[in-house]
mmCIF file of C-alpha atoms and ligand atoms in Angstrom:
data_model
loop_
_atom_site.group_PDB
_atom_site.id
_atom_site.type_symbol
_atom_site.label_atom_id
_atom_site.label_comp_id
_atom_site.label_asym_id
_atom_site.label_seq_id
_atom_site.Cartn_x
_atom_site.Cartn_y
_atom_site.Cartn_z
ATOM 1 C CA MET A 1 -11.386 8.878 27.962
ATOM 2 C CA LYS A 2 -9.434 11.424 25.926
ATOM 3 C CA ASP A 3 -6.549 10.317 23.923
ATOM 4 C CA ILE A 4 -2.705 10.633 24.636
ATOM 5 C CA ILE A 5 -0.827 11.566 21.528
ATOM 6 C CA LEU A 6 3.052 10.979 20.906
ATOM 7 C CA THR A 7 5.144 11.115 18.024
ATOM 8 C CA GLY A 8 8.605 12.316 17.097
ATOM 9 C CA ASP A 9 11.287 12.816 14.873
ATOM 10 C CA ARG A 10 15.211 11.913 14.542
ATOM 11 C CA PRO A 11 17.359 14.891 14.928
ATOM 12 C CA THR A 12 19.425 13.740 11.807
ATOM 13 C CA GLY A 13 18.628 16.988 9.663
ATOM 14 C CA ASN A 14 15.926 19.524 9.279
ATOM 15 C CA LEU A 15 12.362 18.641 8.554
ATOM 16 C CA HIS A 16 11.244 18.030 4.853
ATOM 17 C CA LEU A 17 7.953 18.119 2.969
ATOM 18 C CA GLY A 18 7.579 14.478 3.596
ATOM 19 C CA HIS A 19 7.458 15.019 7.355
ATOM 20 C CA TYR A 20 5.103 18.019 6.718
ATOM 21 C CA VAL A 21 2.396 16.049 4.902
ATOM 22 C CA GLY A 22 3.103 12.690 6.603
ATOM 23 C CA SER A 23 2.819 13.762 10.165
ATOM 24 C CA VAL A 24 3.398 17.364 11.048
ATOM 25 C CA LEU A 25 0.145 18.675 9.583
ATOM 26 C CA ASN A 26 -1.844 16.037 11.386
ATOM 27 C CA ARG A 27 -0.101 17.209 14.468
ATOM 28 C CA VAL A 28 -1.027 20.728 14.088
ATOM 29 C CA ASN A 29 -4.725 19.939 13.298
ATOM 30 C CA ILE A 30 -4.866 17.597 16.286
ATOM 31 C CA GLN A 31 -3.326 20.394 18.560
ATOM 32 C CA ASN A 32 -5.795 22.909 17.045
ATOM 33 C CA GLN A 33 -8.895 20.865 17.720
ATOM 34 C CA GLY A 34 -7.620 20.362 21.315
ATOM 35 C CA SER A 35 -9.524 17.330 22.224
ATOM 36 C CA TYR A 36 -6.948 15.236 23.743
ATOM 37 C CA ASP A 37 -5.529 14.741 27.163
ATOM 38 C CA LYS A 38 -1.640 15.045 26.740
ATOM 39 C CA PHE A 39 0.167 15.648 23.536
ATOM 40 C CA TYR A 40 4.134 14.881 23.355
ATOM 41 C CA ILE A 41 6.488 15.512 20.586
ATOM 42 C CA MET A 42 9.914 13.678 21.102
ATOM 43 C CA ILE A 43 13.107 14.597 19.363
ATOM 44 C CA ALA A 44 14.725 11.266 19.147
ATOM 45 C CA ASP A 45 18.242 11.787 19.588
ATOM 46 C CA THR A 46 18.877 8.526 21.161
ATOM 47 C CA GLN A 47 17.485 6.827 18.228
ATOM 48 C CA ALA A 48 19.297 9.028 15.805
ATOM 49 C CA LEU A 49 22.606 7.870 17.395
ATOM 50 C CA THR A 50 21.989 4.056 16.626
ATOM 51 C CA ASP A 51 22.998 5.029 13.078
ATOM 52 C CA ASN A 52 25.137 8.084 13.788
ATOM 53 C CA ALA A 53 27.179 6.845 16.786
ATOM 54 C CA ASP A 54 30.213 8.685 15.412
ATOM 55 C CA ARG A 55 28.388 11.835 14.511
ATOM 56 C CA VAL A 56 27.344 13.113 17.753
ATOM 57 C CA ASP A 57 27.590 16.769 16.694
ATOM 58 C CA LYS A 58 25.336 16.124 13.813
ATOM 59 C CA VAL A 59 22.632 14.982 16.252
ATOM 60 C CA LYS A 60 23.314 17.483 18.771
ATOM 61 C CA ASN A 61 23.165 20.308 16.373
ATOM 62 C CA ASN A 62 19.769 19.255 14.808
ATOM 63 C CA ILE A 63 18.020 19.038 17.978
ATOM 64 C CA ILE A 64 17.387 22.776 18.007
ATOM 65 C CA GLN A 65 16.886 22.671 14.283
ATOM 66 C CA VAL A 66 13.923 20.256 14.487
ATOM 67 C CA ALA A 67 12.530 22.202 17.501
ATOM 68 C CA ILE A 68 12.610 25.164 15.297
ATOM 69 C CA ASP A 69 11.027 23.559 12.321
ATOM 70 C CA TYR A 70 8.178 22.311 14.720
ATOM 71 C CA ILE A 71 7.364 25.721 15.936
ATOM 72 C CA SER A 72 7.708 27.306 12.434
ATOM 73 C CA ALA A 73 5.234 24.585 11.111
ATOM 74 C CA GLY A 74 2.588 25.610 13.553
ATOM 75 C CA ILE A 75 3.259 23.459 16.458
ATOM 76 C CA ASP A 76 2.749 25.472 19.868
ATOM 77 C CA PRO A 77 4.964 24.623 22.546
ATOM 78 C CA ASN A 78 2.399 25.843 25.233
ATOM 79 C CA LYS A 79 -0.042 23.289 23.855
ATOM 80 C CA VAL A 80 2.290 20.494 23.214
ATOM 81 C CA ASN A 81 5.221 18.971 25.358
ATOM 82 C CA ILE A 82 8.278 18.959 22.865
ATOM 83 C CA PHE A 83 10.946 17.056 24.680
ATOM 84 C CA ILE A 84 14.515 15.393 23.964
ATOM 85 C CA GLN A 85 14.506 11.630 24.319
ATOM 86 C CA SER A 86 17.806 11.214 25.982
ATOM 87 C CA MET A 87 16.690 13.626 28.753
ATOM 88 C CA VAL A 88 14.006 11.249 29.779
ATOM 89 C CA SER A 89 16.158 8.341 31.150
ATOM 90 C CA GLU A 90 13.243 6.204 32.276
ATOM 91 C CA LEU A 91 12.565 5.413 28.486
ATOM 92 C CA HIS A 92 15.799 3.450 28.679
ATOM 93 C CA GLU A 93 14.853 1.511 31.461
ATOM 94 C CA PHE A 94 11.658 0.642 29.689
ATOM 95 C CA THR A 95 13.673 -0.322 26.804
ATOM 96 C CA THR A 96 15.888 -2.866 28.770
ATOM 97 C CA TYR A 97 13.028 -4.772 30.012
ATOM 98 C CA PHE A 98 11.078 -4.731 26.724
ATOM 99 C CA LEU A 99 13.972 -6.206 25.014
ATOM 100 C CA ASN A 100 13.261 -9.450 26.857
ATOM 101 C CA LEU A 101 9.943 -9.473 25.237
ATOM 102 C CA VAL A 102 10.988 -9.535 21.607
ATOM 103 C CA THR A 103 12.977 -12.117 19.630
ATOM 104 C CA LEU A 104 15.705 -11.442 17.302
ATOM 105 C CA SER A 105 13.951 -13.069 14.295
ATOM 106 C CA ARG A 106 10.939 -10.772 14.986
ATOM 107 C CA VAL A 107 12.932 -7.588 14.685
ATOM 108 C CA GLN A 108 14.764 -9.081 11.486
ATOM 109 C CA ARG A 109 11.334 -9.415 9.950
ATOM 110 C CA ASN A 110 10.492 -5.746 10.405
ATOM 111 C CA PRO A 111 10.217 -4.518 6.905
ATOM 112 C CA THR A 112 11.167 -0.965 7.618
ATOM 113 C CA ILE A 113 14.409 -2.189 9.491
ATOM 114 C CA LYS A 114 15.100 -4.432 6.454
ATOM 115 C CA GLU A 115 14.926 -1.542 4.038
ATOM 116 C CA GLU A 116 16.806 0.687 6.346
ATOM 117 C CA ILE A 117 19.629 -1.752 6.816
ATOM 118 C CA LYS A 118 19.998 -2.030 3.057
ATOM 119 C CA THR A 119 19.938 1.623 2.292
ATOM 120 C CA ARG A 120 22.509 2.211 5.068
ATOM 121 C CA GLY A 121 24.724 -0.330 3.907
ATOM 122 C CA PHE A 122 24.506 -2.103 7.232
ATOM 123 C CA GLU A 123 24.334 -5.706 5.938
ATOM 124 C CA LYS A 124 27.817 -6.487 6.950
ATOM 125 C CA SER A 125 28.323 -4.453 10.335
ATOM 126 C CA LEU A 126 24.816 -3.633 11.857
ATOM 127 C CA PRO A 127 24.999 -1.757 15.231
ATOM 128 C CA MET A 128 22.934 -3.632 17.719
ATOM 129 C CA GLY A 129 21.324 -0.513 18.834
ATOM 130 C CA PHE A 130 20.080 0.204 15.419
ATOM 131 C CA LEU A 131 18.655 -3.304 15.182
ATOM 132 C CA ALA A 132 16.891 -2.785 18.490
ATOM 133 C CA TYR A 133 15.552 0.807 17.951
ATOM 134 C CA PRO A 134 11.746 -0.579 17.212
ATOM 135 C CA ILE A 135 11.861 -1.787 20.787
ATOM 136 C CA SER A 136 13.266 1.556 22.058
ATOM 137 C CA GLN A 137 10.594 3.254 20.099
ATOM 138 C CA ALA A 138 8.021 1.093 21.537
ATOM 139 C CA ALA A 139 9.250 2.184 25.012
ATOM 140 C CA ASP A 140 8.824 5.843 23.858
ATOM 141 C CA ILE A 141 5.183 5.264 23.053
ATOM 142 C CA LEU A 142 4.112 3.053 25.772
ATOM 143 C CA ALA A 143 5.778 4.942 28.612
ATOM 144 C CA PHE A 144 3.289 7.638 28.402
ATOM 145 C CA GLY A 145 0.242 5.595 27.971
ATOM 146 C CA THR A 146 0.037 6.819 24.359
ATOM 147 C CA THR A 147 -3.190 5.910 22.410
ATOM 148 C CA ILE A 148 -2.543 7.710 19.100
ATOM 149 C CA VAL A 149 0.704 8.030 17.134
ATOM 150 C CA PRO A 150 0.634 10.361 14.057
ATOM 151 C CA VAL A 151 3.256 8.898 11.620
ATOM 152 C CA GLY A 152 4.139 8.141 7.952
ATOM 153 C CA ASP A 153 3.360 4.667 6.805
ATOM 154 C CA ASP A 154 7.114 3.678 7.248
ATOM 155 C CA GLN A 155 6.461 3.641 10.899
ATOM 156 C CA LEU A 156 3.306 1.262 10.816
ATOM 157 C CA PRO A 157 5.755 -1.802 11.614
ATOM 158 C CA MET A 158 6.966 0.032 14.661
ATOM 159 C CA ILE A 159 3.463 0.599 15.955
ATOM 160 C CA GLU A 160 2.735 -2.940 15.377
ATOM 161 C CA GLN A 161 5.919 -3.931 17.326
ATOM 162 C CA ALA A 162 4.738 -1.768 20.204
ATOM 163 C CA ARG A 163 1.357 -3.483 20.240
ATOM 164 C CA GLU A 164 2.902 -6.648 20.425
ATOM 165 C CA ILE A 165 4.914 -5.717 23.437
ATOM 166 C CA VAL A 166 1.850 -4.703 25.103
ATOM 167 C CA SER A 167 0.317 -8.178 24.565
ATOM 168 C CA SER A 168 3.652 -9.997 25.404
ATOM 169 C CA PHE A 169 3.800 -7.857 28.698
ATOM 170 C CA ASN A 170 0.301 -8.759 29.680
ATOM 171 C CA TYR A 171 0.709 -12.488 28.805
ATOM 172 C CA THR A 172 4.082 -12.545 30.799
ATOM 173 C CA TYR A 173 3.346 -10.528 33.809
ATOM 174 C CA SER A 174 -0.592 -10.676 34.032
ATOM 175 C CA PRO A 175 -0.778 -7.184 35.550
ATOM 176 C CA THR A 176 -4.013 -6.847 37.844
ATOM 177 C CA GLU A 177 -4.314 -3.425 36.614
ATOM 178 C CA GLU A 178 -3.555 -2.148 33.190
ATOM 179 C CA VAL A 179 -0.275 -0.606 32.612
ATOM 180 C CA PHE A 180 0.051 0.032 29.066
ATOM 181 C CA GLN A 181 -2.379 1.140 26.547
ATOM 182 C CA MET A 182 -2.695 -0.215 22.937
ATOM 183 C CA PRO A 183 -1.298 2.626 20.644
ATOM 184 C CA LYS A 184 -2.939 3.108 17.277
ATOM 185 C CA PRO A 185 -1.205 4.886 14.234
ATOM 186 C CA PHE A 186 -2.867 8.031 12.662
ATOM 187 C CA LEU A 187 -2.010 8.259 9.080
ATOM 188 C CA ALA A 188 -2.589 11.163 6.421
ATOM 189 C CA THR A 189 -5.750 10.953 4.782
ATOM 190 C CA ASP A 190 -4.001 11.136 1.364
ATOM 191 C CA LYS A 191 -2.192 7.875 0.266
ATOM 192 C CA VAL A 192 0.485 9.877 -1.414
ATOM 193 C CA CYS A 193 1.146 11.978 1.925
ATOM 194 C CA ARG A 194 1.734 8.675 3.891
ATOM 195 C CA ARG A 195 5.180 8.044 2.202
ATOM 196 C CA LEU A 196 6.134 11.039 0.072
ATOM 197 C CA PRO A 197 8.746 10.088 -2.281
ATOM 198 C CA GLY A 198 12.063 12.066 -2.725
ATOM 199 C CA LEU A 199 13.276 13.843 -5.625
ATOM 200 C CA ASP A 200 15.020 10.851 -7.077
ATOM 201 C CA GLY A 201 11.484 9.332 -7.546
ATOM 202 C CA LYS A 202 12.661 6.118 -5.920
ATOM 203 C CA LEU A 203 13.038 6.047 -2.319
ATOM 204 C CA LYS A 204 10.737 7.969 0.256
ATOM 205 C CA MET A 205 11.643 11.406 1.034
ATOM 206 C CA SER A 206 14.449 11.127 3.691
ATOM 207 C CA LYS A 207 17.095 13.153 5.662
ATOM 208 C CA SER A 208 19.421 10.215 5.283
ATOM 209 C CA TYR A 209 18.858 9.681 1.504
ATOM 210 C CA GLY A 210 19.791 13.459 0.144
ATOM 211 C CA ASN A 211 16.525 13.508 -1.708
ATOM 212 C CA ALA A 212 14.518 16.040 0.301
ATOM 213 C CA ILE A 213 12.981 19.489 -0.128
ATOM 214 C CA TYR A 214 13.477 20.994 3.459
ATOM 215 C CA LEU A 215 10.947 23.258 5.042
ATOM 216 C CA CYS A 216 13.850 25.802 5.676
ATOM 217 C CA ASP A 217 15.113 25.555 1.972
ATOM 218 C CA SER A 218 15.410 29.263 0.695
ATOM 219 C CA PRO A 219 13.312 30.237 -2.424
ATOM 220 C CA ASP A 220 16.352 29.685 -4.738
ATOM 221 C CA VAL A 221 16.974 26.156 -3.578
ATOM 222 C CA VAL A 222 13.439 25.204 -3.726
ATOM 223 C CA ARG A 223 13.387 26.334 -7.358
ATOM 224 C CA GLN A 224 16.610 24.597 -8.177
ATOM 225 C CA LYS A 225 15.439 21.340 -6.707
ATOM 226 C CA VAL A 226 12.166 21.292 -8.453
ATOM 227 C CA MET A 227 13.748 22.244 -11.724
ATOM 228 C CA SER A 228 15.882 19.407 -11.458
ATOM 229 C CA ALA A 229 13.344 16.908 -10.307
ATOM 230 C CA TYR A 230 12.749 13.561 -12.056
ATOM 231 C CA THR A 231 9.805 13.637 -14.373
ATOM 232 C CA ASP A 232 9.061 11.262 -17.402
ATOM 233 C CA PRO A 233 12.300 10.557 -19.226
ATOM 234 C CA ASN A 234 10.312 9.815 -22.519
ATOM 235 C CA HIS A 235 8.596 13.219 -22.389
ATOM 236 C CA ILE A 236 11.306 14.908 -24.460
ATOM 237 C CA ARG A 237 9.621 17.450 -26.774
ATOM 238 C CA VAL A 238 6.705 19.383 -25.395
ATOM 239 C CA SER A 239 4.431 17.878 -27.833
ATOM 240 C CA ASP A 240 5.427 14.335 -26.712
ATOM 241 C CA PRO A 241 2.575 12.561 -24.565
ATOM 242 C CA GLY A 242 3.816 12.296 -21.149
ATOM 243 C CA GLN A 243 3.405 9.777 -18.271
ATOM 244 C CA VAL A 244 1.886 11.064 -14.864
ATOM 245 C CA GLU A 245 2.441 7.863 -12.873
ATOM 246 C CA GLY A 246 5.853 7.923 -11.406
ATOM 247 C CA ASN A 247 6.445 11.464 -12.327
ATOM 248 C CA ILE A 248 7.615 13.193 -9.137
ATOM 249 C CA VAL A 249 6.221 16.649 -10.088
ATOM 250 C CA PHE A 250 2.875 15.159 -10.421
ATOM 251 C CA THR A 251 3.267 13.192 -7.358
ATOM 252 C CA TYR A 252 4.017 16.378 -5.332
ATOM 253 C CA LEU A 253 0.961 18.047 -7.092
ATOM 254 C CA ASP A 254 -1.132 15.267 -5.899
ATOM 255 C CA ALA A 255 0.215 15.948 -2.429
ATOM 256 C CA PHE A 256 0.062 19.671 -2.251
ATOM 257 C CA CYS A 257 -2.135 21.129 -5.011
ATOM 258 C CA LYS A 258 -5.734 22.208 -4.106
ATOM 259 C CA ASP A 259 -8.289 23.431 -6.831
ATOM 260 C CA GLU A 260 -7.896 27.049 -5.649
ATOM 261 C CA HIS A 261 -4.229 27.027 -6.648
ATOM 262 C CA PHE A 262 -5.372 26.775 -10.442
ATOM 263 C CA ALA A 263 -7.383 30.147 -10.127
ATOM 264 C CA ARG A 264 -4.152 31.905 -8.631
ATOM 265 C CA TYR A 265 -1.452 30.582 -10.714
ATOM 266 C CA LEU A 266 -2.743 28.587 -13.755
ATOM 267 C CA PRO A 267 -6.106 29.790 -14.672
ATOM 268 C CA GLU A 268 -6.260 28.150 -18.032
ATOM 269 C CA TYR A 269 -6.727 24.789 -16.129
ATOM 270 C CA GLU A 270 -9.838 23.923 -13.970
ATOM 271 C CA ASN A 271 -8.095 21.314 -11.769
ATOM 272 C CA LEU A 272 -5.340 18.792 -11.473
ATOM 273 C CA ASP A 273 -7.339 16.207 -13.549
ATOM 274 C CA SER A 274 -7.488 18.491 -16.562
ATOM 275 C CA LEU A 275 -3.654 19.402 -16.146
ATOM 276 C CA LYS A 276 -2.907 15.693 -16.107
ATOM 277 C CA SER A 277 -5.119 14.893 -19.266
ATOM 278 C CA HIS A 278 -3.224 17.539 -21.034
ATOM 279 C CA TYR A 279 0.140 16.366 -20.003
ATOM 280 C CA LYS A 280 -0.837 12.639 -21.014
ATOM 281 C CA LYS A 281 -2.053 14.005 -24.472
ATOM 282 C CA GLY A 282 1.004 16.002 -25.315
ATOM 283 C CA GLY A 283 1.636 19.658 -25.744
ATOM 284 C CA LEU A 284 2.385 20.399 -22.086
ATOM 285 C CA GLY A 285 5.991 21.136 -21.132
ATOM 286 C CA ASP A 286 7.740 20.038 -17.765
ATOM 287 C CA VAL A 287 8.906 23.628 -17.026
ATOM 288 C CA LYS A 288 5.245 24.877 -16.817
ATOM 289 C CA ILE A 289 4.390 22.245 -14.333
ATOM 290 C CA LYS A 290 7.548 22.722 -12.233
ATOM 291 C CA LYS A 291 6.845 26.490 -12.264
ATOM 292 C CA PHE A 292 3.286 25.839 -10.996
ATOM 293 C CA LEU A 293 4.665 23.561 -8.260
ATOM 294 C CA ILE A 294 7.167 26.081 -7.183
ATOM 295 C CA GLU A 295 4.383 28.602 -6.738
ATOM 296 C CA ILE A 296 2.368 26.060 -4.669
ATOM 297 C CA LEU A 297 5.262 25.284 -2.437
ATOM 298 C CA GLU A 298 6.381 28.844 -2.019
ATOM 299 C CA GLU A 299 2.804 29.776 -0.667
ATOM 300 C CA LEU A 300 3.300 26.797 2.052
ATOM 301 C CA LEU A 301 6.959 27.596 2.940
ATOM 302 C CA ALA A 302 7.264 31.405 2.911
ATOM 303 C CA PRO A 303 5.201 31.772 6.123
ATOM 304 C CA ILE A 304 7.212 28.799 7.648
ATOM 305 C CA ARG A 305 10.502 30.729 6.634
ATOM 306 C CA ALA A 306 9.135 33.841 8.290
ATOM 307 C CA ARG A 307 8.426 32.167 11.552
ATOM 308 C CA ARG A 308 11.843 30.422 11.309
ATOM 309 C CA ALA A 309 13.565 33.723 11.260
ATOM 310 C CA SER A 310 11.919 34.734 14.540
ATOM 311 C CA CYS A 311 12.643 31.552 16.380
ATOM 312 C CA LEU A 312 16.269 32.234 15.498
ATOM 313 C CA GLU A 313 16.163 35.252 17.750
ATOM 314 C CA ASN A 314 15.151 33.131 20.615
ATOM 315 C CA ILE A 315 17.379 30.051 20.708
ATOM 316 C CA ASP A 316 18.012 29.977 24.539
ATOM 317 C CA GLY A 317 14.288 30.390 25.159
ATOM 318 C CA ILE A 318 13.839 27.279 22.764
ATOM 319 C CA TYR A 319 16.431 25.228 24.782
ATOM 320 C CA ASN A 320 15.078 26.196 27.909
ATOM 321 C CA MET A 321 11.682 25.062 26.760
ATOM 322 C CA LEU A 322 12.855 21.845 25.766
ATOM 323 C CA PHE A 323 14.716 21.250 29.051
ATOM 324 C CA GLU A 324 11.710 22.094 31.112
ATOM 325 C CA ASN A 325 9.491 19.811 28.938
ATOM 326 C CA SER A 326 11.931 16.982 29.244
ATOM 327 C CA TYR A 327 11.829 17.337 33.001
ATOM 328 C CA LYS A 328 8.010 17.186 32.906
ATOM 329 C CA ALA A 329 8.008 14.186 30.552
ATOM 330 C CA SER A 330 10.482 12.513 32.832
ATOM 331 C CA LEU A 331 8.186 12.735 35.836
ATOM 332 C CA GLN A 332 5.214 11.361 33.688
ATOM 333 C CA ALA A 333 7.212 8.228 32.397
ATOM 334 C CA LYS A 334 8.603 7.791 35.895
ATOM 335 C CA GLU A 335 4.947 7.116 37.229
ATOM 336 C CA ARG A 336 4.422 4.399 34.638
ATOM 337 C CA LEU A 337 7.859 2.908 35.114
ATOM 338 C CA GLU A 338 7.004 2.311 38.728
ATOM 339 C CA ARG A 339 3.700 0.650 37.795
ATOM 340 C CA MET A 340 5.485 -1.534 35.313
ATOM 341 C CA LYS A 341 8.059 -2.738 38.041
ATOM 342 C CA ASP A 342 5.033 -3.285 40.437
ATOM 343 C CA ALA A 343 3.424 -5.578 37.686
ATOM 344 C CA MET A 344 6.793 -7.436 36.869
ATOM 345 C CA GLY A 345 7.300 -7.860 40.711
ATOM 346 C CA ILE A 346 10.845 -6.122 40.658
ATOM 347 C CA ASN A 347 9.955 -3.144 42.972
ATOM 348 C CA TYR A 348 12.324 -4.456 45.607
ATOM 349 C CA LYS A 349 11.513 -1.702 48.009
ATOM 350 C CA LYS A 350 8.157 -3.129 48.538
ATOM 351 C CA LEU A 351 9.904 -6.267 50.218
ATOM 352 C CA LEU A 352 10.306 -4.011 53.267
ATOM 353 C CA LYS A 353 7.935 -4.904 56.026
HETATM 354 P P1 ATP B 401 16.066 9.503 8.606
HETATM 355 O O1 ATP B 401 16.578 9.559 7.314
HETATM 356 O O2 ATP B 401 17.239 10.040 9.747
HETATM 357 O O3 ATP B 401 15.492 8.291 9.324
HETATM 358 P P2 ATP B 401 13.287 10.588 8.067
HETATM 359 O O4 ATP B 401 13.351 11.592 7.028
HETATM 360 O O5 ATP B 401 13.002 9.273 7.729
HETATM 361 O O6 ATP B 401 15.039 10.678 8.784
HETATM 362 P P3 ATP B 401 12.226 10.397 10.687
HETATM 363 O O7 ATP B 401 12.607 11.424 11.718
HETATM 364 O O8 ATP B 401 12.629 8.980 10.800
HETATM 365 O O9 ATP B 401 12.571 11.054 9.298
HETATM 366 O O10 ATP B 401 10.601 10.408 10.634
HETATM 367 C C1 ATP B 401 9.845 11.281 11.434
HETATM 368 C C2 ATP B 401 8.381 11.141 11.189
HETATM 369 O O11 ATP B 401 8.070 11.471 9.750
HETATM 370 C C3 ATP B 401 7.882 9.669 11.073
HETATM 371 O O12 ATP B 401 6.570 9.453 11.500
HETATM 372 C C4 ATP B 401 7.855 9.169 9.507
HETATM 373 O O13 ATP B 401 6.904 8.288 9.308
HETATM 374 C C5 ATP B 401 7.518 10.711 8.827
HETATM 375 N N1 ATP B 401 8.093 10.630 7.585
HETATM 376 C C6 ATP B 401 9.328 10.670 7.395
HETATM 377 N N2 ATP B 401 9.642 10.584 5.961
HETATM 378 C C7 ATP B 401 8.406 10.692 5.480
HETATM 379 C C8 ATP B 401 8.011 10.636 4.038
HETATM 380 N N3 ATP B 401 8.745 10.686 3.103
HETATM 381 N N4 ATP B 401 6.491 10.716 3.777
HETATM 382 C C9 ATP B 401 5.602 10.838 4.841
HETATM 383 N N5 ATP B 401 6.167 10.719 6.158
HETATM 384 C C10 ATP B 401 7.430 10.539 6.398
HETATM 385 MG MG1 MG B 402 13.277 7.571 9.312
#
């Protein structure tokens, strides 16, 4: 049996480098290999509203932005169903029934939720919808019979939660035929790419933390962000020995640099190891490594920017694609919703003789 792939992003801002290496690149590779049954990418507007209830315009305006980012980064809407979460109302029905299968204490133990509550300042007034989003996310995954979810590692607890809901559903309702598949995460091969840190060098790169380099940033903005990035605070003079661990410029080089970049932009070094050992010994300045990083990022971002420019000419076409795909996704989800209701014994029309 071929895989069913589903993944998504919250329309809370444009996509950033963390999305790119953490998930988008894997999606493009899977898409290009083509060995899947169905492939969905969901723009999670309902989820975005759980911590943006009073910022509807922000969420609404970012739907098209995220869709443009996907296409610019290489997602082909002819091969992948890109849809809008709120336009697939069946998902909310799944969520309602799944809420009964999860305890409050289980959600409160979710490490990603715990961290997000803290960083969003929700300790005192936590929206119920936000606390429950792992369950709504399980609905998004399970509604389509998803087997593979390409994600960054902050999402592992969400997939674990979805798996527990499958077990709990099977235990509670003992379906005679399988209704839900057990989903599996699909992570980036490089550990650094699974949770790319932000420019502050502390939290993960995130739209909500103001620490991101966006795929749509102009060359000037990329340059300025990299130039002001956190490095080693004790590396004051060029001659000082520098630290590579926790130095965000080296972290980004770990994520983005390939040996071939040295031949193009920094031929006096053979590879990243030789650059790192020079930095550790002393005698290598931050500006030189930052300029090298800028060259590498520009090589990645320039074609993405060019594709973005042509998407901007076709906004209505992209909206129509999203609406059509949401309708198709809704038909797919409805099918499994009926199977779920059958298994639960709540398809009341079946009571008619
Ligand atoms: P928000 O701040 O609104 O939560 P975000 O930047 O965390 O936004 P999401 O839309 O929540 O982005 O995440 C979408 C996908 O991108 C998820 O699979 C997530 O794991 C992945 N992702 C997000 N940030 C990173 C990161 N810094 N490194 C690797 N993967 C990431
Ligand atoms: Mg997030």
